[in-house]
PDB file of C-alpha atoms in Angstrom:
ATOM      1  CA  ASP A  17      37.965 151.359 115.043  1.00 96.00           C
ATOM      2  CA  VAL A  18      37.202 153.952 117.658  1.00 98.00           C
ATOM      3  CA  VAL A  19      40.441 155.518 118.948  1.00 98.00           C
ATOM      4  CA  MET A  20      40.561 156.281 122.701  1.00 98.00           C
ATOM      5  CA  THR A  21      42.998 159.050 123.673  1.00 98.00           C
ATOM      6  CA  GLN A  22      43.924 159.460 127.282  1.00 98.00           C
ATOM      7  CA  THR A  23      45.792 162.305 128.863  1.00 97.00           C
ATOM      8  CA  PRO A  24      48.001 162.764 130.698  1.00 98.00           C
ATOM      9  CA  VAL A  25      50.250 159.718 130.144  1.00 98.00           C
ATOM     10  CA  SER A  26      51.333 159.965 133.795  1.00 97.00           C
ATOM     11  CA  LEU A  27      50.474 161.816 137.002  1.00 97.00           C
ATOM     12  CA  SER A  28      52.599 162.314 140.051  1.00 97.00           C
ATOM     13  CA  LEU A  29      50.582 163.461 143.010  1.00 96.00           C
ATOM     14  CA  ALA A  30      50.792 163.635 146.747  1.00 96.00           C
ATOM     15  CA  ILE A  31      48.225 161.936 148.988  1.00 96.00           C
ATOM     16  CA  GLY A  32      45.210 164.306 149.446  1.00 97.00           C
ATOM     17  CA  GLN A  33      45.568 166.008 146.096  1.00 97.00           C
ATOM     18  CA  PRO A  34      42.909 165.860 143.487  1.00 98.00           C
ATOM     19  CA  ALA A  35      43.428 163.971 140.219  1.00 98.00           C
ATOM     20  CA  SER A  36      41.821 164.333 136.789  1.00 98.00           C
ATOM     21  CA  ILE A  37      42.249 162.048 133.747  1.00 98.00           C
ATOM     22  CA  SER A  38      40.811 162.872 130.364  1.00 98.00           C
ATOM     23  CA  CYS A  39      39.575 160.377 127.762  1.00 98.00           C
ATOM     24  CA  LYS A  40      38.562 161.404 124.279  1.00 98.00           C
ATOM     25  CA  SER A  41      37.009 159.142 121.675  1.00 98.00           C
ATOM     26  CA  SER A  42      37.309 159.541 117.921  1.00 98.00           C
ATOM     27  CA  GLN A  43      33.500 159.213 117.523  1.00 98.00           C
ATOM     28  CA  SER A  44      30.493 159.569 119.738  1.00 98.00           C
ATOM     29  CA  LEU A  45      29.970 156.795 122.247  1.00 98.00           C
ATOM     30  CA  LEU A  46      26.300 157.495 122.519  1.00 97.00           C
ATOM     31  CA  GLY A  47      24.656 154.235 121.485  1.00 94.00           C
ATOM     32  CA  THR A  48      21.328 153.563 119.717  1.00 93.00           C
ATOM     33  CA  SER A  49      19.983 152.482 123.078  1.00 94.00           C
ATOM     34  CA  GLY A  50      20.531 155.993 124.420  1.00 95.00           C
ATOM     35  CA  LYS A  51      23.282 154.671 126.655  1.00 97.00           C
ATOM     36  CA  THR A  52      26.955 155.670 126.587  1.00 98.00           C
ATOM     37  CA  PHE A  53      29.246 152.667 127.260  1.00 97.00           C
ATOM     38  CA  LEU A  54      32.324 154.465 128.506  1.00 98.00           C
ATOM     39  CA  ASN A  55      34.043 152.618 131.308  1.00 97.00           C
ATOM     40  CA  TRP A  56      37.033 153.047 133.571  1.00 98.00           C
ATOM     41  CA  ILE A  57      39.229 150.425 135.118  1.00 98.00           C
ATOM     42  CA  LEU A  58      42.262 150.417 137.440  1.00 98.00           C
ATOM     43  CA  GLN A  59      45.160 148.136 137.185  1.00 98.00           C
ATOM     44  CA  ARG A  60      47.301 148.229 140.300  1.00 97.00           C
ATOM     45  CA  PRO A  61      50.958 147.082 140.055  1.00 95.00           C
ATOM     46  CA  GLY A  62      51.149 143.313 139.582  1.00 94.00           C
ATOM     47  CA  GLN A  63      47.430 142.896 139.436  1.00 96.00           C
ATOM     48  CA  SER A  64      44.673 142.280 136.945  1.00 96.00           C
ATOM     49  CA  PRO A  65      42.331 145.201 136.116  1.00 96.00           C
ATOM     50  CA  LYS A  66      39.528 146.037 138.507  1.00 97.00           C
ATOM     51  CA  ARG A  67      36.267 147.765 137.621  1.00 97.00           C
ATOM     52  CA  LEU A  68      35.709 151.383 138.660  1.00 98.00           C
ATOM     53  CA  ILE A  69      33.036 153.144 136.629  1.00 98.00           C
ATOM     54  CA  TYR A  70      30.609 152.097 133.930  1.00 97.00           C
ATOM     55  CA  GLN A  71      28.298 154.022 131.582  1.00 97.00           C
ATOM     56  CA  VAL A  72      30.334 157.290 132.161  1.00 98.00           C
ATOM     57  CA  SER A  73      29.443 158.053 135.804  1.00 98.00           C
ATOM     58  CA  LYS A  74      28.054 154.943 137.520  1.00 98.00           C
ATOM     59  CA  LEU A  75      30.301 153.692 140.331  1.00 98.00           C
ATOM     60  CA  TYR A  76      30.448 150.062 141.153  1.00 97.00           C
ATOM     61  CA  SER A  77      29.316 149.374 144.695  1.00 96.00           C
ATOM     62  CA  GLU A  78      32.787 148.795 146.135  1.00 96.00           C
ATOM     63  CA  VAL A  79      34.345 151.909 144.598  1.00 97.00           C
ATOM     64  CA  PRO A  80      34.910 154.766 147.105  1.00 97.00           C
ATOM     65  CA  ASP A  81      32.905 157.964 146.438  1.00 96.00           C
ATOM     66  CA  ARG A  82      36.070 160.070 146.029  1.00 98.00           C
ATOM     67  CA  PHE A  83      35.959 158.714 142.457  1.00 98.00           C
ATOM     68  CA  SER A  84      33.674 160.327 139.895  1.00 98.00           C
ATOM     69  CA  GLY A  85      33.089 160.191 136.178  1.00 98.00           C
ATOM     70  CA  SER A  86      31.611 162.654 133.800  1.00 98.00           C
ATOM     71  CA  GLY A  87      31.358 163.494 130.165  1.00 98.00           C
ATOM     72  CA  SER A  88      29.286 162.844 127.039  1.00 96.00           C
ATOM     73  CA  GLU A  89      29.589 162.059 123.347  1.00 97.00           C
ATOM     74  CA  THR A  90      33.382 162.099 122.823  1.00 98.00           C
ATOM     75  CA  GLU A  91      34.897 163.752 125.966  1.00 98.00           C
ATOM     76  CA  PHE A  92      35.084 162.081 129.367  1.00 98.00           C
ATOM     77  CA  THR A  93      36.814 162.644 132.641  1.00 98.00           C
ATOM     78  CA  LEU A  94      37.701 160.582 135.680  1.00 98.00           C
ATOM     79  CA  LYS A  95      38.273 162.519 138.850  1.00 98.00           C
ATOM     80  CA  ILE A  96      39.631 161.501 142.214  1.00 98.00           C
ATOM     81  CA  SER A  97      38.724 164.158 144.889  1.00 98.00           C
ATOM     82  CA  ARG A  98      41.668 163.282 147.181  1.00 98.00           C
ATOM     83  CA  VAL A  99      44.162 160.693 146.127  1.00 97.00           C
ATOM     84  CA  GLU A 100      45.012 157.828 148.566  1.00 97.00           C
ATOM     85  CA  ALA A 101      47.869 155.422 148.513  1.00 95.00           C
ATOM     86  CA  GLU A 102      45.712 152.570 147.237  1.00 96.00           C
ATOM     87  CA  ASP A 103      44.805 154.610 144.112  1.00 97.00           C
ATOM     88  CA  LEU A 104      48.191 154.175 142.482  1.00 96.00           C
ATOM     89  CA  GLY A 105      48.330 152.214 139.277  1.00 98.00           C
ATOM     90  CA  VAL A 106      47.303 152.655 135.592  1.00 98.00           C
ATOM     91  CA  TYR A 107      43.821 153.876 134.777  1.00 98.00           C
ATOM     92  CA  TYR A 108      42.348 152.827 131.454  1.00 98.00           C
ATOM     93  CA  CYS A 109      39.166 154.097 129.733  1.00 98.00           C
ATOM     94  CA  TRP A 110      37.404 151.826 127.323  1.00 97.00           C
ATOM     95  CA  GLN A 111      34.392 151.889 125.060  1.00 97.00           C
ATOM     96  CA  GLY A 112      31.792 149.242 124.715  1.00 95.00           C
ATOM     97  CA  THR A 113      29.483 151.053 122.248  1.00 97.00           C
ATOM     98  CA  HIS A 114      31.145 150.258 118.896  1.00 96.00           C
ATOM     99  CA  PHE A 115      32.722 146.969 117.735  1.00 94.00           C
ATOM    100  CA  PRO A 116      35.529 146.246 118.234  1.00 96.00           C
ATOM    101  CA  TYR A 117      35.622 147.600 121.751  1.00 96.00           C
ATOM    102  CA  THR A 118      38.740 149.674 122.314  1.00 97.00           C
ATOM    103  CA  PHE A 119      40.918 150.895 125.171  1.00 98.00           C
ATOM    104  CA  GLY A 120      42.903 154.084 125.862  1.00 98.00           C
ATOM    105  CA  ALA A 121      46.630 153.708 126.383  1.00 98.00           C
ATOM    106  CA  GLY A 122      46.401 154.236 130.102  1.00 98.00           C
ATOM    107  CA  THR A 123      47.348 156.949 132.599  1.00 98.00           C
ATOM    108  CA  LYS A 124      49.794 156.017 135.300  1.00 98.00           C
ATOM    109  CA  LEU A 125      49.147 157.489 138.705  1.00 98.00           C
ATOM    110  CA  GLU A 126      52.271 157.682 140.906  1.00 96.00           C
ATOM    111  CA  LEU A 127      52.566 159.004 144.330  1.00 89.00           C
ATOM    112  CA  LYS A 128      54.894 161.864 144.943  1.00 87.00           C
TER     113      LYS A 128
ATOM    114  CA  GLU B  17      32.264 135.959 145.223  1.00 95.00           C
ATOM    115  CA  VAL B  18      32.733 136.043 141.442  1.00 96.00           C
ATOM    116  CA  GLN B  19      35.967 134.241 140.364  1.00 97.00           C
ATOM    117  CA  LEU B  20      37.409 133.768 136.883  1.00 98.00           C
ATOM    118  CA  VAL B  21      40.496 131.507 136.717  1.00 98.00           C
ATOM    119  CA  GLU B  22      42.307 131.261 133.418  1.00 98.00           C
ATOM    120  CA  SER B  23      44.672 128.520 132.408  1.00 98.00           C
ATOM    121  CA  GLY B  24      46.498 127.112 129.413  1.00 97.00           C
ATOM    122  CA  GLY B  25      49.090 129.721 128.735  1.00 97.00           C
ATOM    123  CA  GLY B  26      52.791 129.009 128.201  1.00 97.00           C
ATOM    124  CA  LEU B  27      55.630 129.113 125.696  1.00 97.00           C
ATOM    125  CA  VAL B  28      54.542 128.180 122.190  1.00 97.00           C
ATOM    126  CA  LYS B  29      56.279 128.295 118.843  1.00 97.00           C
ATOM    127  CA  PRO B  30      55.154 130.447 115.986  1.00 97.00           C
ATOM    128  CA  GLY B  31      52.481 128.704 113.833  1.00 97.00           C
ATOM    129  CA  ALA B  32      51.317 126.522 116.637  1.00 97.00           C
ATOM    130  CA  SER B  33      47.873 126.286 118.225  1.00 97.00           C
ATOM    131  CA  LEU B  34      46.819 126.883 121.819  1.00 97.00           C
ATOM    132  CA  LYS B  35      43.634 126.638 123.743  1.00 98.00           C
ATOM    133  CA  LEU B  36      42.993 128.748 126.842  1.00 98.00           C
ATOM    134  CA  SER B  37      40.337 128.009 129.483  1.00 98.00           C
ATOM    135  CA  CYS B  38      38.586 130.159 132.043  1.00 98.00           C
ATOM    136  CA  VAL B  39      36.624 128.514 134.823  1.00 98.00           C
ATOM    137  CA  ALA B  40      33.979 130.718 136.321  1.00 98.00           C
ATOM    138  CA  SER B  41      32.361 130.530 139.826  1.00 98.00           C
ATOM    139  CA  GLY B  42      30.244 132.705 142.018  1.00 97.00           C
ATOM    140  CA  PHE B  43      27.582 133.473 139.518  1.00 97.00           C
ATOM    141  CA  THR B  44      25.254 131.730 137.107  1.00 97.00           C
ATOM    142  CA  PHE B  45      27.668 131.430 134.090  1.00 98.00           C
ATOM    143  CA  SER B  46      24.947 130.619 131.576  1.00 98.00           C
ATOM    144  CA  ASP B  47      23.212 134.014 132.265  1.00 97.00           C
ATOM    145  CA  TYR B  48      26.076 136.148 131.051  1.00 97.00           C
ATOM    146  CA  TRP B  49      27.959 137.128 127.859  1.00 97.00           C
ATOM    147  CA  MET B  50      31.658 136.541 128.466  1.00 98.00           C
ATOM    148  CA  SER B  51      34.711 137.969 126.653  1.00 98.00           C
ATOM    149  CA  TRP B  52      38.433 137.772 126.215  1.00 98.00           C
ATOM    150  CA  VAL B  53      40.840 140.730 126.494  1.00 98.00           C
ATOM    151  CA  ARG B  54      44.590 140.642 126.090  1.00 98.00           C
ATOM    152  CA  GLN B  55      47.372 142.891 127.373  1.00 98.00           C
ATOM    153  CA  THR B  56      50.685 143.046 125.544  1.00 97.00           C
ATOM    154  CA  PRO B  57      54.084 143.383 127.347  1.00 96.00           C
ATOM    155  CA  GLY B  58      53.921 147.007 126.553  1.00 94.00           C
ATOM    156  CA  LYS B  59      50.680 147.189 128.450  1.00 96.00           C
ATOM    157  CA  THR B  60      48.341 147.856 125.493  1.00 97.00           C
ATOM    158  CA  MET B  61      44.914 146.473 126.016  1.00 97.00           C
ATOM    159  CA  GLU B  62      43.123 144.748 123.089  1.00 97.00           C
ATOM    160  CA  TRP B  63      39.611 143.304 123.105  1.00 97.00           C
ATOM    161  CA  ILE B  64      39.515 139.914 121.442  1.00 98.00           C
ATOM    162  CA  GLY B  65      35.875 139.112 121.301  1.00 97.00           C
ATOM    163  CA  ASP B  66      32.817 137.907 123.165  1.00 97.00           C
ATOM    164  CA  ILE B  67      30.277 135.144 123.236  1.00 98.00           C
ATOM    165  CA  LYS B  68      26.559 135.147 123.963  1.00 98.00           C
ATOM    166  CA  TYR B  69      25.328 133.523 127.198  1.00 96.00           C
ATOM    167  CA  ASP B  70      24.055 130.403 125.258  1.00 97.00           C
ATOM    168  CA  GLY B  71      27.033 130.218 122.957  1.00 97.00           C
ATOM    169  CA  SER B  72      24.909 130.985 119.790  1.00 97.00           C
ATOM    170  CA  TYR B  73      26.596 134.170 118.869  1.00 97.00           C
ATOM    171  CA  THR B  74      30.099 135.567 118.841  1.00 97.00           C
ATOM    172  CA  ASN B  75      31.808 138.859 118.037  1.00 96.00           C
ATOM    173  CA  TYR B  76      35.490 139.278 117.253  1.00 97.00           C
ATOM    174  CA  ALA B  77      38.035 141.951 116.639  1.00 96.00           C
ATOM    175  CA  PRO B  78      38.334 141.932 112.945  1.00 95.00           C
ATOM    176  CA  SER B  79      42.197 141.617 113.057  1.00 93.00           C
ATOM    177  CA  LEU B  80      41.917 138.338 115.065  1.00 94.00           C
ATOM    178  CA  LYS B  81      38.696 136.847 113.606  1.00 90.00           C
ATOM    179  CA  ASN B  82      40.424 134.394 111.289  1.00 92.00           C
ATOM    180  CA  ARG B  83      42.776 132.858 113.852  1.00 97.00           C
ATOM    181  CA  PHE B  84      40.873 133.038 117.257  1.00 98.00           C
ATOM    182  CA  THR B  85      37.677 131.196 118.200  1.00 98.00           C
ATOM    183  CA  ILE B  86      35.745 131.714 121.374  1.00 98.00           C
ATOM    184  CA  SER B  87      33.497 128.981 122.816  1.00 98.00           C
ATOM    185  CA  ARG B  88      31.940 127.908 126.040  1.00 98.00           C
ATOM    186  CA  ASP B  89      30.646 125.012 127.947  1.00 98.00           C
ATOM    187  CA  ASN B  90      27.841 126.172 130.287  1.00 98.00           C
ATOM    188  CA  ALA B  91      27.699 122.755 131.990  1.00 98.00           C
ATOM    189  CA  LYS B  92      31.250 123.269 133.110  1.00 98.00           C
ATOM    190  CA  SER B  93      31.113 127.010 133.674  1.00 98.00           C
ATOM    191  CA  THR B  94      34.020 127.260 131.341  1.00 98.00           C
ATOM    192  CA  LEU B  95      35.034 129.754 128.588  1.00 98.00           C
ATOM    193  CA  TYR B  96      37.584 128.909 125.910  1.00 98.00           C
ATOM    194  CA  LEU B  97      39.826 130.692 123.577  1.00 98.00           C
ATOM    195  CA  GLN B  98      41.253 128.642 120.707  1.00 98.00           C
ATOM    196  CA  MET B  99      44.254 130.324 119.170  1.00 98.00           C
ATOM    197  CA  SER B 100      45.701 129.046 115.889  1.00 97.00           C
ATOM    198  CA  ASN B 101      48.722 129.944 113.765  1.00 97.00           C
ATOM    199  CA  VAL B 102      50.050 132.039 116.589  1.00 97.00           C
ATOM    200  CA  ARG B 103      52.578 134.883 115.896  1.00 97.00           C
ATOM    201  CA  SER B 104      55.004 136.733 118.015  1.00 97.00           C
ATOM    202  CA  GLU B 105      52.680 139.647 118.247  1.00 97.00           C
ATOM    203  CA  ASP B 106      50.233 137.329 120.112  1.00 98.00           C
ATOM    204  CA  THR B 107      52.536 137.400 123.107  1.00 98.00           C
ATOM    205  CA  ALA B 108      50.401 138.796 125.842  1.00 98.00           C
ATOM    206  CA  THR B 109      48.579 138.152 129.007  1.00 98.00           C
ATOM    207  CA  TYR B 110      45.041 136.896 128.251  1.00 98.00           C
ATOM    208  CA  TYR B 111      42.190 137.838 130.477  1.00 98.00           C
ATOM    209  CA  CYS B 112      38.764 136.315 130.778  1.00 97.00           C
ATOM    210  CA  THR B 113      36.159 138.856 131.713  1.00 97.00           C
ATOM    211  CA  ARG B 114      32.527 139.080 132.448  1.00 96.00           C
ATOM    212  CA  PRO B 115      32.161 142.214 130.357  1.00 87.00           C
ATOM    213  CA  PHE B 116      32.602 145.444 132.113  1.00 80.00           C
ATOM    214  CA  ALA B 117      32.482 143.951 135.524  1.00 91.00           C
ATOM    215  CA  TYR B 118      34.931 141.146 136.427  1.00 96.00           C
ATOM    216  CA  TRP B 119      38.327 140.107 135.314  1.00 96.00           C
ATOM    217  CA  GLY B 120      40.390 136.941 135.871  1.00 97.00           C
ATOM    218  CA  GLN B 121      44.037 136.983 136.999  1.00 97.00           C
ATOM    219  CA  GLY B 122      45.212 136.353 133.423  1.00 98.00           C
ATOM    220  CA  THR B 123      47.339 133.713 131.741  1.00 98.00           C
ATOM    221  CA  LEU B 124      50.596 134.588 129.956  1.00 98.00           C
ATOM    222  CA  VAL B 125      51.145 133.386 126.433  1.00 98.00           C
ATOM    223  CA  THR B 126      54.638 133.758 125.066  1.00 98.00           C
ATOM    224  CA  VAL B 127      55.163 133.007 121.277  1.00 98.00           C
ATOM    225  CA  SER B 128      58.824 132.405 120.489  1.00 96.00           C
ATOM    226  CA  SER B 129      60.908 129.969 118.579  1.00 95.00           C
TER     227      SER B 129
END
């Protein structure tokens, strides 16, 4: 199985500060289709996960543009340009290139 | 608005069977692959498997393939997860998802004697 390693485990930031979360996979997520199925989701406290980013860098329509995703092959990054209160929760990366699909352990964003 | 509503969770004894359901609305259910994902009490996420839009093909996590079965009824816009011979490590919140895009609110399954 592909191992997804997220760092840091937690982040404590003030509103307005930038945030960066790393996600590394144990093998390349570039699929035979030429697409890279690396996704990000956010789980706010007490809620189910919500979609954020798919195929490394594509934001879903409802996601604010302060979020961005980048990376390739085995190294990926989620960035928030300026953290807002509604951004707190746990961020998970997950890969949909290789079966079985696998998730990172999560990064908890807390507000300072 | 896309909605996925799971049901069927609860307290079950080790070795028992349980069937979860997920009713979908707000989109044409029969056009989409669907999947199940679970989250343990420690917040670890695990993909269980998925099913093709017409129900003709399924994929499973190897560790669960022998005990879990995914099916669907497109006429009822409903996804199912049949769990058999459940174990304490199956205790988790089970989410129905339209892969990569939409998640239900989850249903909690607790396996305990």
